[in-house]
Coordinates of N, CA and C in Angstrom, one line a residue:
Chain N
X1 N 53.5 0.1 -79.0 CA 54.4 -0.1 -79.8 C 54.1 -1.5 -80.9
X2 N 55.0 -1.6 -81.8 CA 55.2 -2.8 -82.7 C 54.9 -4.2 -82.4
X3 N 55.5 -3.9 -81.0 CA 55.7 -5.8 -80.6 C 55.7 -5.6 -78.9
X4 N 55.6 -6.7 -78.6 CA 55.8 -7.1 -77.2 C 57.2 -6.9 -76.9
X5 N 57.6 -6.1 -75.6 CA 58.8 -5.4 -75.4 C 59.0 -6.0 -74.0
X6 N 60.4 -6.9 -73.7 CA 60.8 -7.4 -72.7 C 62.0 -6.9 -72.0
X7 N 62.3 -6.5 -71.0 CA 63.5 -6.1 -70.7 C 63.6 -6.5 -69.2
X8 N 65.3 -6.6 -68.7 CA 66.2 -6.7 -69.5 C 66.1 -7.9 -70.2
X9 N 66.9 -8.2 -71.7 CA 66.7 -9.2 -72.2 C 67.6 -10.4 -71.5
X10 N 68.7 -9.9 -70.9 CA 69.5 -11.1 -70.1 C 69.6 -10.3 -68.7
X11 N 69.6 -11.5 -67.5 CA 69.8 -10.9 -66.1 C 70.4 -12.1 -65.5
X12 N 71.6 -11.6 -65.0 CA 72.8 -12.6 -64.5 C 72.3 -12.0 -62.7
X13 N 72.2 -12.9 -61.8 CA 71.9 -12.7 -60.6 C 72.4 -13.4 -59.5
X14 N 72.9 -13.0 -58.4 CA 73.2 -13.9 -57.2 C 72.4 -14.3 -56.5
X15 N 71.9 -15.8 -56.1 CA 71.2 -16.3 -55.5 C 71.0 -15.6 -54.1
X16 N 69.6 -15.6 -53.7 CA 69.1 -15.1 -52.8 C 68.7 -13.4 -53.0
X17 N 69.2 -13.0 -53.9 CA 68.6 -11.5 -54.6 C 67.3 -11.7 -55.1
X18 N 66.7 -10.4 -55.1 CA 65.3 -10.4 -55.7 C 65.7 -9.7 -57.4
X19 N 64.6 -10.2 -58.0 CA 64.8 -9.6 -59.4 C 63.6 -9.2 -59.9
X20 N 63.5 -8.0 -61.1 CA 62.3 -7.5 -61.8 C 62.4 -7.7 -63.2
X21 N 61.3 -8.4 -63.8 CA 61.5 -8.7 -65.4 C 60.2 -7.8 -65.6
X22 N 60.5 -6.9 -66.7 CA 59.4 -6.0 -67.2 C 59.0 -6.6 -68.8
X23 N 57.6 -6.3 -68.8 CA 57.1 -6.6 -70.1 C 55.9 -5.5 -70.2
X24 N 56.1 -4.7 -71.7 CA 55.3 -3.6 -72.3 C 54.9 -4.7 -73.5
X25 N 53.3 -4.6 -73.1 CA 52.4 -5.5 -74.3 C 52.0 -4.3 -75.3
X26 N 51.6 -4.9 -76.6 CA 50.9 -4.3 -77.7 C 49.9 -3.3 -77.3
X27 N 50.0 -2.1 -77.5 CA 48.9 -1.1 -77.1 C 47.5 -1.6 -77.8
X28 N 46.6 -1.8 -76.5 CA 45.2 -2.3 -77.3 C 45.0 -3.5 -76.9
X29 N 46.0 -4.5 -76.6 CA 45.8 -5.7 -76.0 C 45.6 -5.6 -74.4
X30 N 44.5 -6.2 -74.2 CA 44.1 -6.1 -73.1 C 44.5 -7.2 -71.9
X31 N 44.8 -8.5 -73.0 CA 45.1 -9.9 -72.1 C 46.9 -9.7 -72.2
X32 N 47.5 -10.2 -71.0 CA 48.8 -10.4 -70.8 C 49.2 -11.5 -70.0
X33 N 50.1 -12.2 -70.7 CA 50.4 -13.6 -70.2 C 52.1 -13.8 -69.7
X34 N 52.2 -14.5 -68.7 CA 53.9 -14.6 -68.6 C 54.0 -16.2 -68.6
X35 N 55.0 -16.6 -69.0 CA 55.4 -18.1 -69.2 C 56.7 -18.4 -68.5
X36 N 57.4 -19.2 -68.6 CA 58.6 -19.9 -68.2 C 58.9 -20.7 -69.0
X37 N 60.3 -20.9 -69.3 CA 60.7 -21.9 -70.5 C 62.4 -22.3 -69.7
X38 N 62.2 -23.4 -69.2 CA 63.8 -24.2 -68.6 C 64.3 -24.4 -70.2
X39 N 65.7 -24.6 -69.7 CA 66.5 -24.8 -70.8 C 66.0 -26.5 -71.5
X40 N 65.6 -26.4 -72.5 CA 65.1 -27.5 -73.5 C 64.0 -28.1 -73.5
X41 N 63.1 -27.4 -72.5 CA 61.5 -27.5 -71.8 C 60.9 -26.8 -72.8
X42 N 59.4 -27.2 -72.6 CA 58.2 -26.3 -73.2 C 58.1 -25.3 -71.9
X43 N 57.0 -24.7 -72.7 CA 56.5 -23.5 -71.8 C 55.7 -23.7 -71.1
X44 N 56.0 -23.2 -69.4 CA 55.0 -23.4 -68.4 C 54.2 -22.2 -67.9
X45 N 53.3 -22.2 -68.1 CA 52.4 -20.9 -67.6 C 52.4 -20.5 -66.0
X46 N 52.5 -19.0 -66.2 CA 52.8 -18.8 -64.6 C 51.8 -17.6 -64.1
X47 N 51.1 -16.6 -65.2 CA 50.4 -15.9 -64.5 C 49.4 -15.4 -65.5
X48 N 48.1 -15.0 -65.8 CA 47.4 -14.1 -67.0 C 46.6 -12.9 -66.3
X49 N 46.9 -12.0 -66.7 CA 46.2 -10.8 -66.6 C 45.2 -10.3 -67.4
X50 N 43.7 -10.2 -67.1 CA 42.6 -9.8 -68.2 C 42.0 -8.4 -67.7
X51 N 42.4 -7.1 -68.3 CA 41.7 -5.9 -67.9 C 41.6 -6.0 -66.6
X52 N 40.4 -5.4 -66.0 CA 40.7 -5.3 -64.3 C 40.2 -6.7 -63.6
X53 N 40.0 -7.4 -64.1 CA 39.6 -8.9 -63.5 C 40.8 -9.4 -62.7
X54 N 40.3 -9.9 -61.8 CA 41.5 -10.7 -60.8 C 42.8 -11.4 -61.4
X55 N 43.6 -11.5 -61.6 CA 44.5 -12.3 -62.2 C 44.4 -13.9 -62.0
X56 N 44.8 -14.7 -63.0 CA 44.9 -16.4 -62.8 C 46.5 -16.6 -62.5
X57 N 46.6 -16.5 -61.0 CA 48.1 -17.0 -60.6 C 48.2 -18.5 -60.5
X58 N 47.4 -18.9 -60.7 CA 47.6 -20.7 -60.8 C 48.8 -21.1 -61.3
X59 N 49.8 -21.0 -62.1 CA 50.7 -21.3 -62.6 C 52.1 -20.8 -61.6
X60 N 51.9 -19.8 -61.1 CA 53.2 -19.4 -60.0 C 53.6 -20.4 -59.1
X61 N 55.1 -20.5 -59.2 CA 55.5 -21.8 -58.7 C 55.8 -21.7 -57.2
X62 N 55.8 -20.5 -56.6 CA 56.2 -20.5 -55.0 C 55.7 -19.1 -54.6
X63 N 55.6 -18.8 -53.3 CA 55.0 -17.4 -53.1 C 56.5 -16.5 -53.3
X64 N 57.6 -17.0 -53.7 CA 58.4 -15.9 -54.3 C 58.2 -15.3 -55.5
X65 N 57.3 -15.9 -56.0 CA 57.3 -15.3 -57.5 C 55.4 -14.5 -57.2
X66 N 55.6 -13.4 -57.8 CA 54.4 -12.4 -57.6 C 54.4 -11.4 -59.3
X67 N 53.5 -10.7 -59.7 CA 53.3 -10.2 -60.8 C 52.4 -9.1 -60.7
X68 N 52.5 -8.0 -61.2 CA 51.4 -7.2 -61.2 C 51.0 -6.1 -62.6
X69 N 50.1 -5.8 -62.7 CA 50.3 -5.0 -64.0 C 49.4 -3.5 -63.5
X70 N 50.4 -2.5 -63.9 CA 49.6 -1.2 -63.5 C 49.4 -0.5 -64.9
X71 N 47.9 0.1 -64.5 CA 47.2 0.7 -65.8 C 47.0 -0.2 -67.0
X72 N 46.8 -1.2 -66.6 CA 46.3 -2.2 -67.5 C 47.3 -2.4 -68.7
X73 N 48.6 -1.9 -68.7 CA 49.6 -2.1 -69.6 C 50.7 -2.8 -69.2
X74 N 51.6 -2.2 -68.5 CA 53.1 -2.7 -68.5 C 53.1 -3.5 -67.3
X75 N 53.6 -4.7 -67.4 CA 53.5 -5.6 -66.4 C 55.3 -6.0 -65.5
X76 N 55.2 -6.5 -64.4 CA 56.4 -6.5 -63.8 C 56.3 -8.3 -62.7
X77 N 57.0 -9.0 -63.3 CA 57.5 -10.2 -62.7 C 58.1 -9.8 -61.8
X78 N 58.1 -10.0 -60.3 CA 59.4 -10.2 -59.6 C 59.5 -11.5 -58.9
X79 N 60.9 -12.0 -58.5 CA 61.1 -13.2 -58.2 C 62.0 -12.8 -57.1
X80 N 61.5 -13.0 -55.7 CA 62.0 -12.7 -54.4 C 63.1 -14.0 -54.2
X81 N 64.1 -13.8 -53.7 CA 65.1 -14.8 -52.9 C 65.4 -15.6 -54.0
X82 N 65.9 -15.6 -55.0 CA 66.0 -16.2 -56.2 C 66.8 -17.7 -55.9
X83 N 66.6 -18.7 -56.5 CA 66.9 -19.9 -56.6 C 67.5 -20.3 -57.7
X84 N 68.7 -21.4 -57.8 CA 69.4 -21.5 -59.0 C 68.3 -22.2 -60.1
X85 N 67.0 -22.7 -59.8 CA 66.1 -23.6 -60.4 C 65.3 -23.0 -61.0
X86 N 65.3 -21.0 -60.7 CA 64.5 -20.1 -61.2 C 65.5 -19.9 -62.4
X87 N 66.6 -20.2 -62.8 CA 67.0 -19.7 -64.1 C 66.5 -20.6 -65.4
X88 N 65.6 -19.5 -66.6 CA 64.9 -19.7 -67.2 C 65.0 -18.6 -68.2
X89 N 64.3 -18.6 -69.5 CA 63.6 -18.0 -70.1 C 62.1 -17.5 -69.6
X90 N 61.9 -15.8 -69.1 CA 60.8 -15.7 -69.2 C 60.2 -15.0 -70.1
X91 N 59.0 -15.6 -70.5 CA 58.4 -14.9 -71.7 C 57.1 -14.4 -71.6
X92 N 56.7 -13.2 -72.0 CA 55.5 -12.5 -71.9 C 55.1 -12.2 -73.1
X93 N 53.6 -12.5 -73.3 CA 52.6 -12.5 -73.9 C 51.6 -11.6 -73.9
X94 N 50.9 -11.1 -75.0 CA 49.6 -10.2 -74.6 C 48.7 -10.3 -76.2
X95 N 47.5 -10.3 -75.9 CA 46.8 -10.4 -76.9 C 45.2 -9.4 -76.8
X96 N 44.6 -9.6 -77.9 CA 43.2 -9.1 -77.4 C 42.3 -10.2 -76.9
X97 N 41.3 -9.8 -76.0 CA 40.8 -10.7 -75.1 C 40.4 -11.9 -75.9
X98 N 39.3 -11.6 -76.8 CA 38.8 -13.0 -77.5 C 39.6 -13.9 -77.8
X99 N 39.4 -15.2 -77.9 CA 40.0 -16.2 -78.0 C 40.6 -16.6 -79.8
X100 N 39.7 -16.0 -80.5 CA 40.2 -16.1 -82.0 C 41.5 -14.9 -82.2
X101 N 42.0 -14.5 -81.2 CA 43.3 -13.8 -81.4 C 44.3 -14.6 -80.8
X102 N 45.3 -14.5 -81.5 CA 46.4 -15.4 -81.2 C 47.4 -14.6 -80.1
X103 N 48.4 -15.0 -79.3 CA 49.1 -14.5 -78.6 C 50.3 -13.8 -79.6
X104 N 50.8 -12.8 -79.2 CA 52.1 -12.2 -79.4 C 53.2 -12.0 -78.5
X105 N 54.0 -13.0 -78.8 CA 55.1 -12.9 -77.6 C 56.4 -12.0 -77.6
X106 N 56.8 -11.8 -76.4 CA 58.2 -11.1 -76.4 C 59.3 -11.9 -76.8
X107 N 60.6 -11.4 -76.8 CA 61.8 -12.1 -76.9 C 62.4 -12.9 -75.7
X108 N 61.5 -12.3 -74.6 CA 62.0 -13.0 -73.4 C 63.1 -12.1 -72.5
X109 N 63.1 -13.1 -71.5 CA 64.6 -12.3 -70.4 C 65.2 -13.7 -69.8
X110 N 66.3 -13.7 -70.5 CA 67.2 -14.8 -69.9 C 67.5 -14.6 -68.5
X111 N 67.0 -15.3 -67.6 CA 67.6 -15.1 -66.0 C 68.5 -16.4 -65.6
X112 N 69.9 -15.8 -65.4 CA 70.7 -16.7 -64.8 C 71.0 -16.5 -63.5
X113 N 70.8 -17.5 -62.6 CA 71.1 -17.5 -61.2 C 72.2 -17.8 -60.4
X114 N 73.3 -17.5 -60.3 CA 74.5 -18.2 -60.0 C 74.8 -18.0 -58.6
Chain Y
X1 N 42.3 -26.4 -70.6 CA 42.4 -26.8 -71.7 C 42.6 -28.0 -72.2
X2 N 42.1 -28.6 -73.5 CA 42.2 -29.7 -74.1 C 43.6 -30.0 -73.9
X3 N 44.1 -31.1 -73.8 CA 45.5 -31.4 -73.9 C 45.8 -31.8 -75.1
X4 N 47.0 -31.8 -75.5 CA 47.4 -31.8 -77.3 C 48.8 -32.8 -77.0
X5 N 48.5 -33.8 -78.0 CA 49.9 -34.5 -78.3 C 50.3 -34.6 -79.6
X6 N 52.0 -34.4 -79.7 CA 52.3 -34.0 -80.8 C 53.6 -35.2 -80.9
X7 N 53.9 -35.7 -82.1 CA 55.4 -36.3 -82.1 C 56.8 -35.4 -81.9
X8 N 57.6 -36.2 -81.1 CA 58.8 -35.0 -80.5 C 59.6 -34.9 -81.5
X9 N 59.8 -35.4 -82.7 CA 60.6 -34.9 -83.9 C 59.9 -35.4 -85.1
X10 N 60.5 -34.7 -86.3 CA 60.2 -34.7 -87.4 C 61.4 -34.5 -88.5
X11 N 61.7 -35.2 -89.6 CA 62.8 -34.6 -90.5 C 61.7 -34.2 -92.0
X12 N 62.3 -33.3 -92.3 CA 61.6 -33.0 -94.1 C 62.7 -32.5 -94.6
X13 N 62.7 -32.4 -95.8 CA 63.6 -32.4 -97.1 C 63.2 -31.0 -97.4
X14 N 64.1 -29.9 -97.6 CA 64.1 -28.9 -98.4 C 63.3 -28.6 -99.4
X15 N 62.5 -28.0 -99.5 CA 61.4 -27.7 -100.6 C 60.0 -28.4 -100.7
X16 N 60.2 -29.7 -99.8 CA 59.2 -30.4 -99.7 C 58.0 -30.2 -98.6
X17 N 57.0 -30.9 -98.6 CA 55.7 -30.1 -97.8 C 56.1 -30.8 -96.3
X18 N 56.0 -29.9 -95.3 CA 56.3 -30.4 -94.1 C 54.7 -30.9 -93.6
X19 N 54.2 -31.8 -93.0 CA 53.1 -32.1 -92.5 C 53.1 -32.6 -90.8
X20 N 52.6 -31.7 -90.1 CA 53.0 -31.7 -88.6 C 51.4 -32.5 -88.0
X21 N 51.5 -33.7 -87.7 CA 50.2 -33.5 -86.9 C 50.1 -33.2 -85.5
X22 N 48.8 -33.2 -84.8 CA 48.2 -32.9 -83.3 C 47.3 -33.5 -83.3
X23 N 47.2 -34.2 -82.0 CA 46.0 -34.8 -81.4 C 45.2 -33.8 -80.4
X24 N 44.0 -33.7 -80.2 CA 43.3 -32.9 -79.2 C 42.2 -33.7 -79.1
X25 N 42.2 -34.9 -78.9 CA 41.0 -35.6 -78.9 C 39.7 -35.2 -77.9
X26 N 40.2 -34.6 -76.6 CA 39.4 -34.1 -75.6 C 38.8 -32.4 -76.0
X27 N 39.2 -32.0 -77.2 CA 39.0 -30.6 -77.5 C 37.2 -30.2 -77.4
X28 N 36.9 -29.3 -77.0 CA 35.6 -28.9 -77.0 C 35.1 -28.2 -78.0
X29 N 33.7 -27.7 -78.0 CA 33.0 -27.2 -79.2 C 33.6 -25.5 -79.4
X30 N 34.1 -25.0 -78.5 CA 34.3 -23.5 -78.6 C 35.8 -23.3 -78.3
X31 N 36.6 -24.3 -78.4 CA 38.0 -24.2 -78.3 C 38.6 -24.0 -79.6
X32 N 39.5 -23.3 -79.9 CA 40.4 -22.9 -80.9 C 41.7 -24.0 -81.1
X33 N 42.1 -24.1 -82.4 CA 43.2 -25.0 -82.3 C 44.3 -23.8 -82.7
X34 N 45.3 -23.5 -82.2 CA 46.5 -22.7 -82.6 C 47.8 -23.2 -82.7
X35 N 48.6 -22.9 -83.8 CA 50.0 -23.2 -84.3 C 50.9 -21.9 -83.9
X36 N 52.0 -22.4 -83.1 CA 53.1 -21.5 -82.9 C 54.3 -22.5 -83.1
X37 N 55.4 -21.5 -83.5 CA 56.8 -22.2 -83.5 C 57.6 -21.1 -82.9
X38 N 59.0 -22.0 -82.7 CA 59.8 -21.4 -81.9 C 61.2 -21.5 -82.5
X39 N 61.8 -20.7 -82.7 CA 63.3 -20.7 -83.7 C 64.2 -20.8 -82.5
X40 N 65.2 -21.5 -82.3 CA 66.0 -21.4 -81.2 C 66.4 -19.7 -80.5
X41 N 66.3 -19.4 -79.1 CA 66.6 -18.5 -78.8 C 65.8 -17.5 -78.9
X42 N 64.5 -17.5 -79.4 CA 63.6 -16.5 -79.7 C 62.3 -16.8 -79.0
X43 N 61.3 -15.9 -79.0 CA 59.9 -16.1 -78.6 C 59.0 -17.0 -79.2
X44 N 58.0 -17.6 -79.1 CA 57.4 -18.3 -79.8 C 56.4 -17.3 -80.8
X45 N 56.3 -17.8 -82.4 CA 55.6 -17.2 -83.3 C 54.4 -17.6 -83.8
X46 N 53.4 -16.8 -83.6 CA 52.1 -17.1 -84.3 C 52.2 -17.8 -85.5
X47 N 51.7 -19.1 -85.9 CA 51.6 -19.5 -87.3 C 50.1 -19.6 -87.9
X48 N 49.2 -20.0 -87.4 CA 47.9 -20.1 -87.9 C 46.9 -20.5 -87.0
X49 N 45.7 -20.5 -87.1 CA 44.9 -20.8 -85.8 C 43.4 -21.4 -86.8
X50 N 42.7 -22.2 -86.1 CA 41.2 -22.4 -86.8 C 40.2 -23.1 -85.6
X51 N 39.0 -23.0 -86.1 CA 38.2 -23.6 -85.3 C 37.2 -24.8 -86.2
X52 N 37.0 -24.7 -86.9 CA 36.4 -25.7 -87.5 C 36.8 -25.9 -89.0
X53 N 37.3 -25.4 -89.8 CA 37.3 -25.1 -90.9 C 38.8 -24.9 -91.3
X54 N 39.3 -25.6 -92.3 CA 40.6 -25.5 -92.8 C 40.8 -24.1 -93.2
X55 N 42.2 -23.7 -92.8 CA 42.3 -22.4 -93.2 C 43.9 -22.4 -93.9
X56 N 44.0 -21.3 -94.3 CA 45.5 -21.0 -95.3 C 45.7 -19.7 -95.1
X57 N 47.1 -19.2 -94.5 CA 47.7 -17.9 -94.9 C 48.8 -18.2 -95.6
X58 N 49.5 -16.9 -95.6 CA 51.1 -16.9 -96.2 C 51.9 -18.2 -95.6
X59 N 52.1 -18.3 -94.5 CA 52.9 -19.2 -94.2 C 52.5 -20.6 -94.1
X60 N 51.3 -21.1 -93.7 CA 51.0 -22.5 -93.6 C 49.6 -22.8 -93.9
X61 N 48.9 -24.1 -94.0 CA 47.8 -24.3 -94.0 C 47.5 -25.1 -92.6
X62 N 45.9 -25.1 -92.3 CA 46.0 -26.0 -91.5 C 44.6 -26.8 -91.8
X63 N 44.7 -27.9 -91.3 CA 43.5 -28.9 -92.0 C 43.1 -29.7 -90.5
X64 N 42.0 -29.3 -90.1 CA 41.3 -29.9 -88.8 C 40.2 -30.8 -89.3
X65 N 40.4 -32.3 -88.8 CA 39.6 -33.1 -89.1 C 37.9 -32.9 -88.8
X66 N 37.1 -33.6 -89.4 CA 35.3 -33.3 -89.2 C 35.3 -33.3 -87.7
X67 N 35.8 -34.4 -87.2 CA 35.1 -34.5 -85.5 C 36.2 -33.6 -84.5
X68 N 37.4 -33.2 -85.4 CA 38.3 -31.9 -84.6 C 39.0 -32.4 -83.7
X69 N 39.1 -33.7 -83.7 CA 40.0 -34.5 -82.6 C 41.9 -34.4 -83.2
X70 N 41.6 -34.2 -84.4 CA 43.1 -34.0 -84.6 C 43.4 -32.7 -85.9
X71 N 44.3 -32.3 -86.1 CA 44.7 -31.4 -87.1 C 46.0 -31.7 -87.6
X72 N 46.4 -31.2 -88.8 CA 47.7 -31.4 -89.5 C 48.1 -29.9 -89.7
X73 N 49.3 -29.1 -89.3 CA 49.9 -28.2 -89.9 C 50.7 -28.7 -91.0
X74 N 50.3 -27.5 -92.0 CA 51.1 -27.8 -93.6 C 52.1 -26.8 -93.8
X75 N 53.4 -26.9 -94.0 CA 54.2 -26.3 -94.4 C 54.6 -26.3 -95.9
X76 N 54.0 -26.0 -96.8 CA 54.2 -26.5 -98.4 C 55.4 -26.3 -98.9
X77 N 56.1 -25.4 -98.8 CA 57.6 -26.0 -99.4 C 58.6 -25.6 -98.3
X78 N 59.0 -26.7 -97.4 CA 59.9 -26.3 -96.3 C 61.3 -25.9 -96.6
X79 N 61.4 -24.6 -95.9 CA 63.1 -24.5 -96.3 C 63.7 -24.3 -94.9
X80 N 65.1 -24.1 -95.0 CA 66.1 -24.4 -94.2 C 65.6 -23.5 -92.6
X81 N 65.0 -22.3 -93.1 CA 65.0 -21.3 -91.7 C 63.3 -22.0 -91.3
X82 N 62.8 -22.8 -91.7 CA 61.4 -23.5 -90.8 C 62.0 -24.2 -89.9
X83 N 63.0 -24.8 -89.7 CA 63.7 -25.7 -88.8 C 63.5 -25.2 -87.4
X84 N 62.5 -25.5 -86.5 CA 62.0 -24.9 -85.2 C 61.3 -26.1 -84.8
X85 N 60.9 -25.6 -83.5 CA 60.0 -26.4 -82.6 C 58.5 -25.8 -82.9
X86 N 57.8 -26.8 -83.2 CA 56.2 -26.4 -83.3 C 55.3 -27.0 -82.3
X87 N 54.6 -25.8 -82.0 CA 53.7 -26.6 -80.7 C 52.2 -26.2 -81.6
X88 N 51.7 -27.0 -81.0 CA 49.9 -27.1 -81.4 C 49.6 -26.8 -80.0
X89 N 48.5 -26.0 -79.6 CA 47.5 -25.9 -78.2 C 46.4 -25.5 -78.7
X90 N 45.4 -25.6 -78.1 CA 43.9 -25.3 -78.1 C 43.6 -24.1 -76.8
X91 N 42.8 -23.4 -76.9 CA 42.4 -22.0 -76.6 C 40.9 -21.8 -76.5
X92 N 40.3 -22.0 -75.1 CA 38.8 -21.9 -75.2 C 38.4 -20.1 -75.1
X93 N 37.1 -20.3 -75.0 CA 36.7 -18.8 -75.1 C 37.0 -17.7 -74.1
X94 N 37.3 -17.9 -72.9 CA 38.1 -17.4 -72.1 C 39.2 -16.6 -72.2
X95 N 39.6 -17.3 -73.5 CA 41.1 -17.0 -73.6 C 42.1 -16.8 -72.7
X96 N 41.8 -17.6 -71.5 CA 42.7 -17.6 -70.3 C 44.3 -18.4 -70.8
X97 N 44.9 -19.1 -69.7 CA 46.0 -19.6 -70.1 C 46.0 -20.9 -70.8
X98 N 47.2 -21.2 -71.6 CA 47.2 -22.2 -72.6 C 47.9 -23.0 -72.4
X99 N 48.0 -24.2 -72.5 CA 49.0 -25.4 -71.9 C 49.9 -25.6 -73.2
X100 N 51.0 -25.5 -73.1 CA 52.0 -25.6 -74.3 C 52.6 -27.0 -74.2
X101 N 52.7 -28.2 -75.1 CA 53.3 -29.2 -74.5 C 54.7 -29.3 -75.0
X102 N 55.5 -30.1 -75.1 CA 56.7 -30.0 -75.7 C 56.9 -30.1 -77.3
X103 N 55.6 -30.2 -77.7 CA 56.0 -29.4 -79.5 C 56.5 -30.5 -80.3
X104 N 56.7 -30.4 -81.3 CA 57.6 -31.2 -82.6 C 58.8 -30.4 -83.1
X105 N 59.5 -30.9 -82.6 CA 61.0 -30.4 -83.3 C 61.2 -31.1 -85.0
X106 N 61.2 -29.9 -85.7 CA 61.0 -30.0 -87.1 C 62.2 -29.7 -87.8
X107 N 63.2 -30.7 -88.3 CA 64.6 -30.2 -89.0 C 64.1 -30.4 -90.5
X108 N 64.6 -29.2 -91.0 CA 64.3 -29.0 -92.8 C 66.0 -29.4 -92.8
X109 N 65.9 -30.8 -93.8 CA 67.6 -30.9 -94.2 C 67.9 -30.6 -95.7
X110 N 68.9 -30.2 -96.1 CA 69.2 -30.0 -97.7 C 68.7 -31.1 -98.3

């Protein structure tokens, strides 16, 4: 597609429920990143996928968070047993693998846990 | 990734040049400097990047000091729509995660 697509754009969920957030990267971008941005804060790295390599999960805040990337394209970020502190905008970005290429970000999913 | 430091906020008059500084004193030789901006409620938008040389595109210019320990993003004729948070980051050759700091909130005033 023309850009990075994320769905849903907004999600309200009850505390304790599981949620899945989806990211469709730009075609041909083998690198995919998830970031989180809490209200008024900067971007917090969560996880990075590159091709068939093992993902860099070093930013996942707890074992309630997981992500997968199927077929080297679409990625799903799953949050189990959501807590109020999980409320944030979840941003996905993709890029070509070389460092000379920048990220292209999606518009994000705004997650609100009530 | 090298840490970057930026002033938390800056003001600029509409039509004037906005010069946004960034310090990256621990940058290594294979790390690029990237600039992004984030307008309220949107995902960050790529602006420009560079390694050693100064760069210019349709949006901005990037001036990197000779020792590469700092850089300046220049918006030559700021408009009200340039009001945003501007992030300076460095990326190394493995193109993995990057650390975004708190950025600089630029407010362009009429």
